[in-house]
Amino acid sequence: MIRAFLLTATALITTPALAQRSDLPPEPLVVEALDSHPAVTAAQARVRSAEAGAAMLRRGNHEFTFQGTVSRRSAEGEGDYGEYDVNLTRPFRLPGKASLDRKAGELGVEVAHNLMEDVRHQTALAFSDLWHDWLVASAQHRTDLDSAASLTQDMAAVRRRAQLRDASLLDVDQAEAALAQAQAQAATSRAARDEARVKLAAGFPGLALPEEAPLLADPAMPATALEDLRNLVIERSHEIRASEREAQRLAMVARRAGADRIADPSFGVRVFSERGGLEKGVGLVGSIPLGGGYRRAAHDQATADASAAELELARVRREIEATAAADLSNVRAREAVWRSMESAAASAAAAATRTKRGYELGQIDLADTLLARRQANETRRQEIDARATLLRAILRIQIDAHEVWTSQEGHED
């Protein structure tokens, strides 16, 4: 509890204004939930694996080899002799190969790190979707409850009027049907709300959820211009950066395969004893594999992989550019939709109020009153959907631009 309080307090002080939506959790709590997600921790483990692989490449797999034989020789007329032969050899990387291995290992670490950041980015988008699903379902349920409560009051009023013979039994039936329909809709939206909360809690169990979802915030454009956010989506894309580093790594691997067409030699020391020690010696030994078709094919394969990685980089860059453009377009389009739906909801609510007053004055039929109320409720639900869709779009472009919910290393090159 104390830790959660401190994180919340820190959020209120340090979180930038663009992340301070009233219906979002404090940013430090979201960051902690993202960092502890299994997908992110698994990606972090892959970074450690890449670091170990880089260390292996720095050191190389050239290790000492010990080889020895012990035997007895029988010479006719001379007797038996004990003999042994010992070799200690080690391969040595030719000049330039160690540098290529070291650079390939370093690039592999950068690839793994950027892939980890991209996994974290995708996890943030998944959290945003689950959170907004809960917000929307809860807002819809509140709207349905308000509608059912109003129809309950109307039902009581119609019954009183029917008792006074100021309303027909048909009016009572219509009011009862409208109330039952509203109650069924409220039950349906309650089920959707509960399902959304369960999915959110299961997906991010480390984040303590309130009993009730916050009220949907009024949309506000980010402090950073939308065009700048679109550019940041591309500039800060870890997916592009991972593809760039992977293309560079495979190019380095191809160069290494080319260098390896000349095999590394092995040198060592030989110690032997023959004829029971009558003959002893120490010498140097050396060997080198004679490269053939296998090494040539390995170089061709590595070169093809490097070419494919360059083409993959072009594909990823186009995909991220399309995502950035879509994020920008989506925010602008959804803002226009929401403003229209907000105006429609206000007009529908005003119409429902007027028709209710007209029914009370005996100027409008109950059927028209119920229709106006149903239209007002449906329009309000549509406004909630439009508002939430705009809020999702704004938060998405901020997440894609790495402006919110980022790790400390999120902006590093």
Tab-separated table of N, CA, C and O in Angstrom, residues 189-280:
chain	number	residue	atom	x	y	z
A	189	SER	N	-25.038	-4.736	-20.741
A	189	SER	CA	-23.850	-3.873	-20.601
A	189	SER	C	-23.103	-4.171	-19.309
A	189	SER	O	-21.879	-4.028	-19.249
A	190	ARG	N	-23.832	-4.608	-18.270
A	190	ARG	CA	-23.144	-5.001	-17.032
A	190	ARG	C	-22.273	-6.233	-17.274
A	190	ARG	O	-21.140	-6.313	-16.794
A	191	ALA	N	-22.797	-7.181	-18.033
A	191	ALA	CA	-22.009	-8.374	-18.361
A	191	ALA	C	-20.765	-7.993	-19.174
A	191	ALA	O	-19.669	-8.530	-18.948
A	192	ALA	N	-20.937	-7.077	-20.127
A	192	ALA	CA	-19.788	-6.625	-20.916
A	192	ALA	C	-18.766	-5.910	-20.041
A	192	ALA	O	-17.549	-6.083	-20.213
A	193	ARG	N	-19.240	-5.113	-19.096
A	193	ARG	CA	-18.333	-4.418	-18.173
A	193	ARG	C	-17.548	-5.418	-17.331
A	193	ARG	O	-16.319	-5.297	-17.195
A	194	ASP	N	-18.245	-6.392	-16.773
A	194	ASP	CA	-17.571	-7.382	-15.924
A	194	ASP	C	-16.561	-8.202	-16.727
A	194	ASP	O	-15.469	-8.507	-16.239
A	195	GLU	N	-16.924	-8.556	-17.952
A	195	GLU	CA	-16.001	-9.321	-18.791
A	195	GLU	C	-14.748	-8.503	-19.108
A	195	GLU	O	-13.622	-9.013	-19.059
A	196	ALA	N	-14.935	-7.218	-19.417
A	196	ALA	CA	-13.791	-6.361	-19.729
A	196	ALA	C	-12.867	-6.221	-18.518
A	196	ALA	O	-11.640	-6.241	-18.658
A	197	ARG	N	-13.455	-6.115	-17.329
A	197	ARG	CA	-12.630	-5.984	-16.131
A	197	ARG	C	-11.850	-7.266	-15.854
A	197	ARG	O	-10.671	-7.217	-15.468
A	198	VAL	N	-12.494	-8.401	-16.056
A	198	VAL	CA	-11.825	-9.686	-15.828
A	198	VAL	C	-10.645	-9.844	-16.779
A	198	VAL	O	-9.554	-10.278	-16.381
A	199	LYS	N	-10.840	-9.500	-18.046
A	199	LYS	CA	-9.757	-9.616	-19.019
A	199	LYS	C	-8.602	-8.685	-18.663
A	199	LYS	O	-7.428	-9.063	-18.789
A	200	LEU	N	-8.910	-7.472	-18.243
A	200	LEU	CA	-7.871	-6.528	-17.858
A	200	LEU	C	-7.103	-7.024	-16.643
A	200	LEU	O	-5.862	-6.977	-16.611
A	201	ALA	N	-7.826	-7.515	-15.643
A	201	ALA	CA	-7.167	-8.012	-14.427
A	201	ALA	C	-6.316	-9.236	-14.720
A	201	ALA	O	-5.230	-9.408	-14.148
A	202	ALA	N	-6.778	-10.103	-15.631
A	202	ALA	CA	-6.013	-11.299	-15.966
A	202	ALA	C	-4.773	-10.960	-16.781
A	202	ALA	O	-3.710	-11.566	-16.619
A	203	GLY	N	-4.905	-9.985	-17.672
A	203	GLY	CA	-3.779	-9.611	-18.512
A	203	GLY	C	-2.700	-8.858	-17.763
A	203	GLY	O	-1.507	-9.001	-18.065
A	204	PHE	N	-3.084	-8.070	-16.766
A	204	PHE	CA	-2.131	-7.270	-15.999
A	204	PHE	C	-2.463	-7.391	-14.513
A	204	PHE	O	-2.972	-6.444	-13.898
A	205	PRO	N	-2.177	-8.551	-13.942
A	205	PRO	CA	-2.562	-8.785	-12.541
A	205	PRO	C	-1.791	-7.921	-11.551
A	205	PRO	O	-2.226	-7.755	-10.415
A	206	GLY	N	-0.661	-7.373	-11.965
A	206	GLY	CA	0.123	-6.552	-11.047
A	206	GLY	C	-0.448	-5.168	-10.826
A	206	GLY	O	-0.004	-4.459	-9.912
A	207	LEU	N	-1.412	-4.752	-11.625
A	207	LEU	CA	-2.003	-3.428	-11.501
A	207	LEU	C	-3.304	-3.531	-10.718
A	207	LEU	O	-4.254	-4.182	-11.152
A	208	ALA	N	-3.340	-2.891	-9.549
A	208	ALA	CA	-4.547	-2.916	-8.721
A	208	ALA	C	-5.638	-2.063	-9.373
A	208	ALA	O	-5.427	-0.875	-9.645
A	209	LEU	N	-6.786	-2.667	-9.631
A	209	LEU	CA	-7.885	-1.960	-10.283
A	209	LEU	C	-8.884	-1.463	-9.251
A	209	LEU	O	-9.173	-2.160	-8.273
A	210	PRO	N	-9.445	-0.277	-9.454
A	210	PRO	CA	-10.526	0.178	-8.572
A	210	PRO	C	-11.782	-0.643	-8.798
A	210	PRO	O	-11.920	-1.337	-9.816
A	211	GLU	N	-12.685	-0.582	-7.852
A	211	GLU	CA	-13.930	-1.336	-7.990
A	211	GLU	C	-14.742	-0.870	-9.187
A	211	GLU	O	-15.334	-1.658	-9.905
A	212	GLU	N	-14.754	0.437	-9.403
A	212	GLU	CA	-15.486	1.008	-10.526
A	212	GLU	C	-14.509	1.694	-11.465
A	212	GLU	O	-13.534	2.311	-11.027
A	213	ALA	N	-14.781	1.590	-12.749
A	213	ALA	CA	-13.919	2.244	-13.733
A	213	ALA	C	-14.082	3.759	-13.651
A	213	ALA	O	-15.171	4.266	-13.368
A	214	PRO	N	-13.012	4.505	-13.896
A	214	PRO	CA	-13.140	5.972	-13.922
A	214	PRO	C	-14.077	6.421	-15.031
A	214	PRO	O	-14.320	5.691	-16.001
A	215	LEU	N	-14.598	7.635	-14.883
A	215	LEU	CA	-15.436	8.206	-15.925
A	215	LEU	C	-14.579	8.554	-17.131
A	215	LEU	O	-13.438	9.000	-16.989
A	216	LEU	N	-15.134	8.339	-18.318
A	216	LEU	CA	-14.401	8.684	-19.533
A	216	LEU	C	-14.058	10.167	-19.531
A	216	LEU	O	-14.914	11.020	-19.284
A	217	ALA	N	-12.815	10.466	-19.838
A	217	ALA	CA	-12.373	11.857	-19.865
A	217	ALA	C	-12.872	12.546	-21.128
A	217	ALA	O	-13.233	11.898	-22.120
A	218	ASP	N	-12.911	13.877	-21.087
A	218	ASP	CA	-13.199	14.642	-22.291
A	218	ASP	C	-11.932	14.681	-23.143
A	218	ASP	O	-10.846	14.992	-22.636
A	219	PRO	N	-12.029	14.353	-24.419
A	219	PRO	CA	-10.828	14.317	-25.260
A	219	PRO	C	-10.137	15.672	-25.335
A	219	PRO	O	-10.781	16.726	-25.386
A	220	ALA	N	-8.820	15.647	-25.317
A	220	ALA	CA	-8.002	16.849	-25.472
A	220	ALA	C	-6.810	16.489	-26.342
A	220	ALA	O	-6.210	15.435	-26.176
A	221	MET	N	-6.486	17.373	-27.263
A	221	MET	CA	-5.365	17.110	-28.156
A	221	MET	C	-4.046	17.144	-27.379
A	221	MET	O	-3.913	17.886	-26.400
A	222	PRO	N	-3.069	16.334	-27.784
A	222	PRO	CA	-1.780	16.302	-27.082
A	222	PRO	C	-1.079	17.654	-27.128
A	222	PRO	O	-1.325	18.477	-28.016
A	223	ALA	N	-0.198	17.870	-26.147
A	223	ALA	CA	0.579	19.103	-26.129
A	223	ALA	C	1.518	19.164	-27.329
A	223	ALA	O	1.783	20.242	-27.867
A	224	THR	N	2.036	18.024	-27.749
A	224	THR	CA	2.883	17.957	-28.939
A	224	THR	C	2.002	17.930	-30.186
A	224	THR	O	0.994	17.233	-30.232
A	225	ALA	N	2.367	18.718	-31.181
A	225	ALA	CA	1.580	18.764	-32.412
A	225	ALA	C	1.461	17.376	-33.032
A	225	ALA	O	2.398	16.576	-32.971
A	226	LEU	N	0.314	17.112	-33.635
A	226	LEU	CA	0.071	15.793	-34.205
A	226	LEU	C	1.094	15.454	-35.289
A	226	LEU	O	1.547	14.309	-35.393
A	227	GLU	N	1.465	16.451	-36.105
A	227	GLU	CA	2.460	16.183	-37.150
A	227	GLU	C	3.804	15.803	-36.536
A	227	GLU	O	4.515	14.930	-37.060
A	228	ASP	N	4.152	16.440	-35.411
A	228	ASP	CA	5.409	16.089	-34.741
A	228	ASP	C	5.334	14.681	-34.160
A	228	ASP	O	6.321	13.935	-34.200
A	229	LEU	N	4.181	14.322	-33.623
A	229	LEU	CA	4.026	12.966	-33.095
A	229	LEU	C	4.144	11.936	-34.218
A	229	LEU	O	4.754	10.879	-34.031
A	230	ARG	N	3.576	12.264	-35.373
A	230	ARG	CA	3.699	11.342	-36.515
A	230	ARG	C	5.167	11.131	-36.872
A	230	ARG	O	5.605	9.992	-37.120
A	231	ASN	N	5.945	12.197	-36.896
A	231	ASN	CA	7.373	12.068	-37.207
A	231	ASN	C	8.104	11.268	-36.133
A	231	ASN	O	9.013	10.483	-36.435
A	232	LEU	N	7.705	11.463	-34.869
A	232	LEU	CA	8.356	10.729	-33.781
A	232	LEU	C	8.054	9.240	-33.841
A	232	LEU	O	8.865	8.414	-33.414
A	233	VAL	N	6.874	8.896	-34.354
A	233	VAL	CA	6.538	7.469	-34.511
A	233	VAL	C	7.594	6.780	-35.362
A	233	VAL	O	8.029	5.656	-35.061
A	234	ILE	N	8.044	7.466	-36.411
A	234	ILE	CA	9.054	6.895	-37.310
A	234	ILE	C	10.444	6.986	-36.698
A	234	ILE	O	11.206	6.014	-36.697
A	235	GLU	N	10.774	8.155	-36.147
A	235	GLU	CA	12.127	8.372	-35.616
A	235	GLU	C	12.436	7.444	-34.444
A	235	GLU	O	13.570	6.985	-34.291
A	236	ARG	N	11.438	7.171	-33.613
A	236	ARG	CA	11.672	6.395	-32.401
A	236	ARG	C	11.248	4.932	-32.526
A	236	ARG	O	11.211	4.218	-31.521
A	237	SER	N	10.961	4.512	-33.742
A	237	SER	CA	10.487	3.130	-33.930
A	237	SER	C	11.598	2.140	-33.609
A	237	SER	O	12.642	2.108	-34.280
A	238	HIS	N	11.369	1.316	-32.592
A	238	HIS	CA	12.334	0.275	-32.261
A	238	HIS	C	12.283	-0.859	-33.280
A	238	HIS	O	13.274	-1.584	-33.451
A	239	GLU	N	11.169	-1.001	-33.969
A	239	GLU	CA	11.079	-2.039	-34.992
A	239	GLU	C	11.990	-1.700	-36.173
A	239	GLU	O	12.691	-2.572	-36.708
A	240	ILE	N	11.988	-0.418	-36.585
A	240	ILE	CA	12.898	0.002	-37.646
A	240	ILE	C	14.341	-0.150	-37.197
A	240	ILE	O	15.199	-0.661	-37.929
A	241	ARG	N	14.614	0.285	-35.960
A	241	ARG	CA	15.980	0.221	-35.459
A	241	ARG	C	16.461	-1.228	-35.358
A	241	ARG	O	17.619	-1.534	-35.676
A	242	ALA	N	15.594	-2.113	-34.930
A	242	ALA	CA	15.976	-3.533	-34.853
A	242	ALA	C	16.274	-4.087	-36.242
A	242	ALA	O	17.235	-4.844	-36.431
A	243	SER	N	15.460	-3.698	-37.234
A	243	SER	CA	15.692	-4.176	-38.601
A	243	SER	C	16.995	-3.611	-39.155
A	243	SER	O	17.725	-4.306	-39.875
A	244	GLU	N	17.282	-2.342	-38.842
A	244	GLU	CA	18.549	-1.752	-39.291
A	244	GLU	C	19.741	-2.506	-38.713
A	244	GLU	O	20.685	-2.858	-39.437
A	245	ARG	N	19.696	-2.744	-37.415
A	245	ARG	CA	20.815	-3.432	-36.767
A	245	ARG	C	20.926	-4.881	-37.252
A	245	ARG	O	22.027	-5.406	-37.395
A	246	GLU	N	19.794	-5.501	-37.520
A	246	GLU	CA	19.843	-6.883	-38.010
A	246	GLU	C	20.454	-6.936	-39.412
A	246	GLU	O	21.232	-7.854	-39.724
A	247	ALA	N	20.108	-5.957	-40.253
A	247	ALA	CA	20.714	-5.905	-41.585
A	247	ALA	C	22.222	-5.696	-41.472
A	247	ALA	O	23.010	-6.326	-42.196
A	248	GLN	N	22.632	-4.813	-40.549
A	248	GLN	CA	24.064	-4.582	-40.350
A	248	GLN	C	24.749	-5.828	-39.798
A	248	GLN	O	25.870	-6.166	-40.204
A	249	ARG	N	24.076	-6.511	-38.896
A	249	ARG	CA	24.675	-7.718	-38.305
A	249	ARG	C	24.860	-8.802	-39.357
A	249	ARG	O	25.930	-9.441	-39.430
A	250	LEU	N	23.839	-9.011	-40.183
A	250	LEU	CA	23.945	-10.056	-41.197
A	250	LEU	C	24.976	-9.683	-42.268
A	250	LEU	O	25.623	-10.570	-42.845
A	251	ALA	N	25.120	-8.388	-42.544
A	251	ALA	CA	26.185	-7.969	-43.458
A	251	ALA	C	27.550	-8.307	-42.854
A	251	ALA	O	28.475	-8.733	-43.571
A	252	MET	N	27.683	-8.115	-41.539
A	252	MET	CA	28.934	-8.457	-40.863
A	252	MET	C	29.158	-9.966	-40.880
A	252	MET	O	30.286	-10.439	-41.075
A	253	VAL	N	28.069	-10.718	-40.690
A	253	VAL	CA	28.185	-12.185	-40.739
A	253	VAL	C	28.607	-12.643	-42.131
A	253	VAL	O	29.404	-13.584	-42.280
A	254	ALA	N	28.094	-11.970	-43.169
A	254	ALA	CA	28.471	-12.328	-44.533
A	254	ALA	C	29.961	-12.052	-44.762
A	254	ALA	O	30.663	-12.860	-45.397
A	255	ARG	N	30.428	-10.913	-44.256
A	255	ARG	CA	31.863	-10.619	-44.377
A	255	ARG	C	32.684	-11.663	-43.626
A	255	ARG	O	33.749	-12.095	-44.092
A	256	ARG	N	32.183	-12.058	-42.478
A	256	ARG	CA	32.897	-13.076	-41.688
A	256	ARG	C	32.931	-14.408	-42.422
A	256	ARG	O	33.957	-15.122	-42.415
A	257	ALA	N	31.830	-14.773	-43.081
A	257	ALA	CA	31.805	-16.022	-43.846
A	257	ALA	C	32.769	-15.950	-45.021
A	257	ALA	O	33.404	-16.955	-45.389
A	258	GLY	N	32.873	-14.750	-45.619
A	258	GLY	CA	33.841	-14.594	-46.695
A	258	GLY	C	35.267	-14.755	-46.206
A	258	GLY	O	36.101	-15.409	-46.855
A	259	ALA	N	35.552	-14.165	-45.037
A	259	ALA	CA	36.895	-14.304	-44.473
A	259	ALA	C	37.182	-15.743	-44.075
A	259	ALA	O	38.336	-16.195	-44.108
A	260	ASP	N	36.138	-16.471	-43.731
A	260	ASP	CA	36.326	-17.837	-43.254
A	260	ASP	C	36.557	-18.825	-44.394
A	260	ASP	O	36.780	-20.018	-44.138
A	261	ARG	N	36.508	-18.343	-45.632
A	261	ARG	CA	36.858	-19.238	-46.734
A	261	ARG	C	38.333	-19.632	-46.656
A	261	ARG	O	38.738	-20.654	-47.200
A	262	ILE	N	39.123	-18.789	-45.993
A	262	ILE	CA	40.491	-19.190	-45.629
A	262	ILE	C	40.426	-19.639	-44.177
A	262	ILE	O	40.207	-18.830	-43.275
A	263	ALA	N	40.589	-20.914	-43.926
A	263	ALA	CA	40.366	-21.473	-42.597
A	263	ALA	C	41.440	-21.012	-41.611
A	263	ALA	O	42.549	-20.615	-42.000
A	264	ASP	N	41.105	-21.049	-40.346
A	264	ASP	CA	42.050	-20.689	-39.294
A	264	ASP	C	43.044	-21.826	-39.070
A	264	ASP	O	42.663	-22.993	-38.959
A	265	PRO	N	44.309	-21.495	-38.966
A	265	PRO	CA	45.315	-22.534	-38.706
A	265	PRO	C	45.361	-22.908	-37.227
A	265	PRO	O	44.904	-22.149	-36.368
A	266	SER	N	45.902	-24.059	-36.950
A	266	SER	CA	46.127	-24.526	-35.576
A	266	SER	C	47.618	-24.766	-35.377
A	266	SER	O	48.288	-25.328	-36.244
A	267	PHE	N	48.116	-24.324	-34.228
A	267	PHE	CA	49.514	-24.523	-33.870
A	267	PHE	C	49.583	-25.102	-32.465
A	267	PHE	O	48.687	-24.877	-31.641
A	268	GLY	N	50.689	-25.861	-32.232
A	268	GLY	CA	50.828	-26.439	-30.910
A	268	GLY	C	52.200	-27.049	-30.688
A	268	GLY	O	53.134	-26.870	-31.483
A	269	VAL	N	52.277	-27.801	-29.594
A	269	VAL	CA	53.529	-28.425	-29.171
A	269	VAL	C	53.328	-29.928	-29.116
A	269	VAL	O	52.286	-30.410	-28.657
A	270	ARG	N	54.382	-30.665	-29.568
A	270	ARG	CA	54.340	-32.125	-29.517
A	270	ARG	C	55.492	-32.612	-28.651
A	270	ARG	O	56.640	-32.204	-28.819
A	271	VAL	N	55.162	-33.477	-27.705
A	271	VAL	CA	56.159	-34.117	-26.842
A	271	VAL	C	55.998	-35.623	-27.004
A	271	VAL	O	54.882	-36.136	-26.911
A	272	PHE	N	57.143	-36.323	-27.247
A	272	PHE	CA	57.023	-37.758	-27.448
A	272	PHE	C	58.195	-38.479	-26.793
A	272	PHE	O	59.247	-37.895	-26.533
A	273	SER	N	57.971	-39.745	-26.528
A	273	SER	CA	59.011	-40.632	-25.988
A	273	SER	C	58.849	-41.982	-26.661
A	273	SER	O	57.755	-42.560	-26.657
A	274	GLU	N	59.928	-42.491	-27.236
A	274	GLU	CA	59.887	-43.777	-27.933
A	274	GLU	C	61.001	-44.690	-27.414
A	274	GLU	O	61.986	-44.231	-26.830
A	275	ARG	N	60.784	-45.989	-27.659
A	275	ARG	CA	61.764	-47.009	-27.278
A	275	ARG	C	62.127	-46.897	-25.805
A	275	ARG	O	63.294	-46.878	-25.410
A	276	GLY	N	61.073	-46.724	-24.992
A	276	GLY	CA	61.284	-46.710	-23.547
A	276	GLY	C	62.086	-45.528	-23.064
A	276	GLY	O	62.728	-45.595	-22.007
A	277	GLY	N	62.069	-44.456	-23.781
A	277	GLY	CA	62.785	-43.263	-23.374
A	277	GLY	C	64.121	-43.089	-24.031
A	277	GLY	O	64.802	-42.085	-23.803
A	278	LEU	N	64.507	-44.067	-24.865
A	278	LEU	CA	65.769	-43.919	-25.562
A	278	LEU	C	65.721	-42.788	-26.588
A	278	LEU	O	66.749	-42.168	-26.890
A	279	GLU	N	64.522	-42.571	-27.099
A	279	GLU	CA	64.327	-41.473	-28.042
A	279	GLU	C	63.259	-40.536	-27.479
A	279	GLU	O	62.145	-40.963	-27.189
A	280	LYS	N	63.628	-39.285	-27.301
A	280	LYS	CA	62.703	-38.277	-26.800
A	280	LYS	C	62.782	-37.052	-27.692
A	280	LYS	O	63.814	-36.799	-28.323
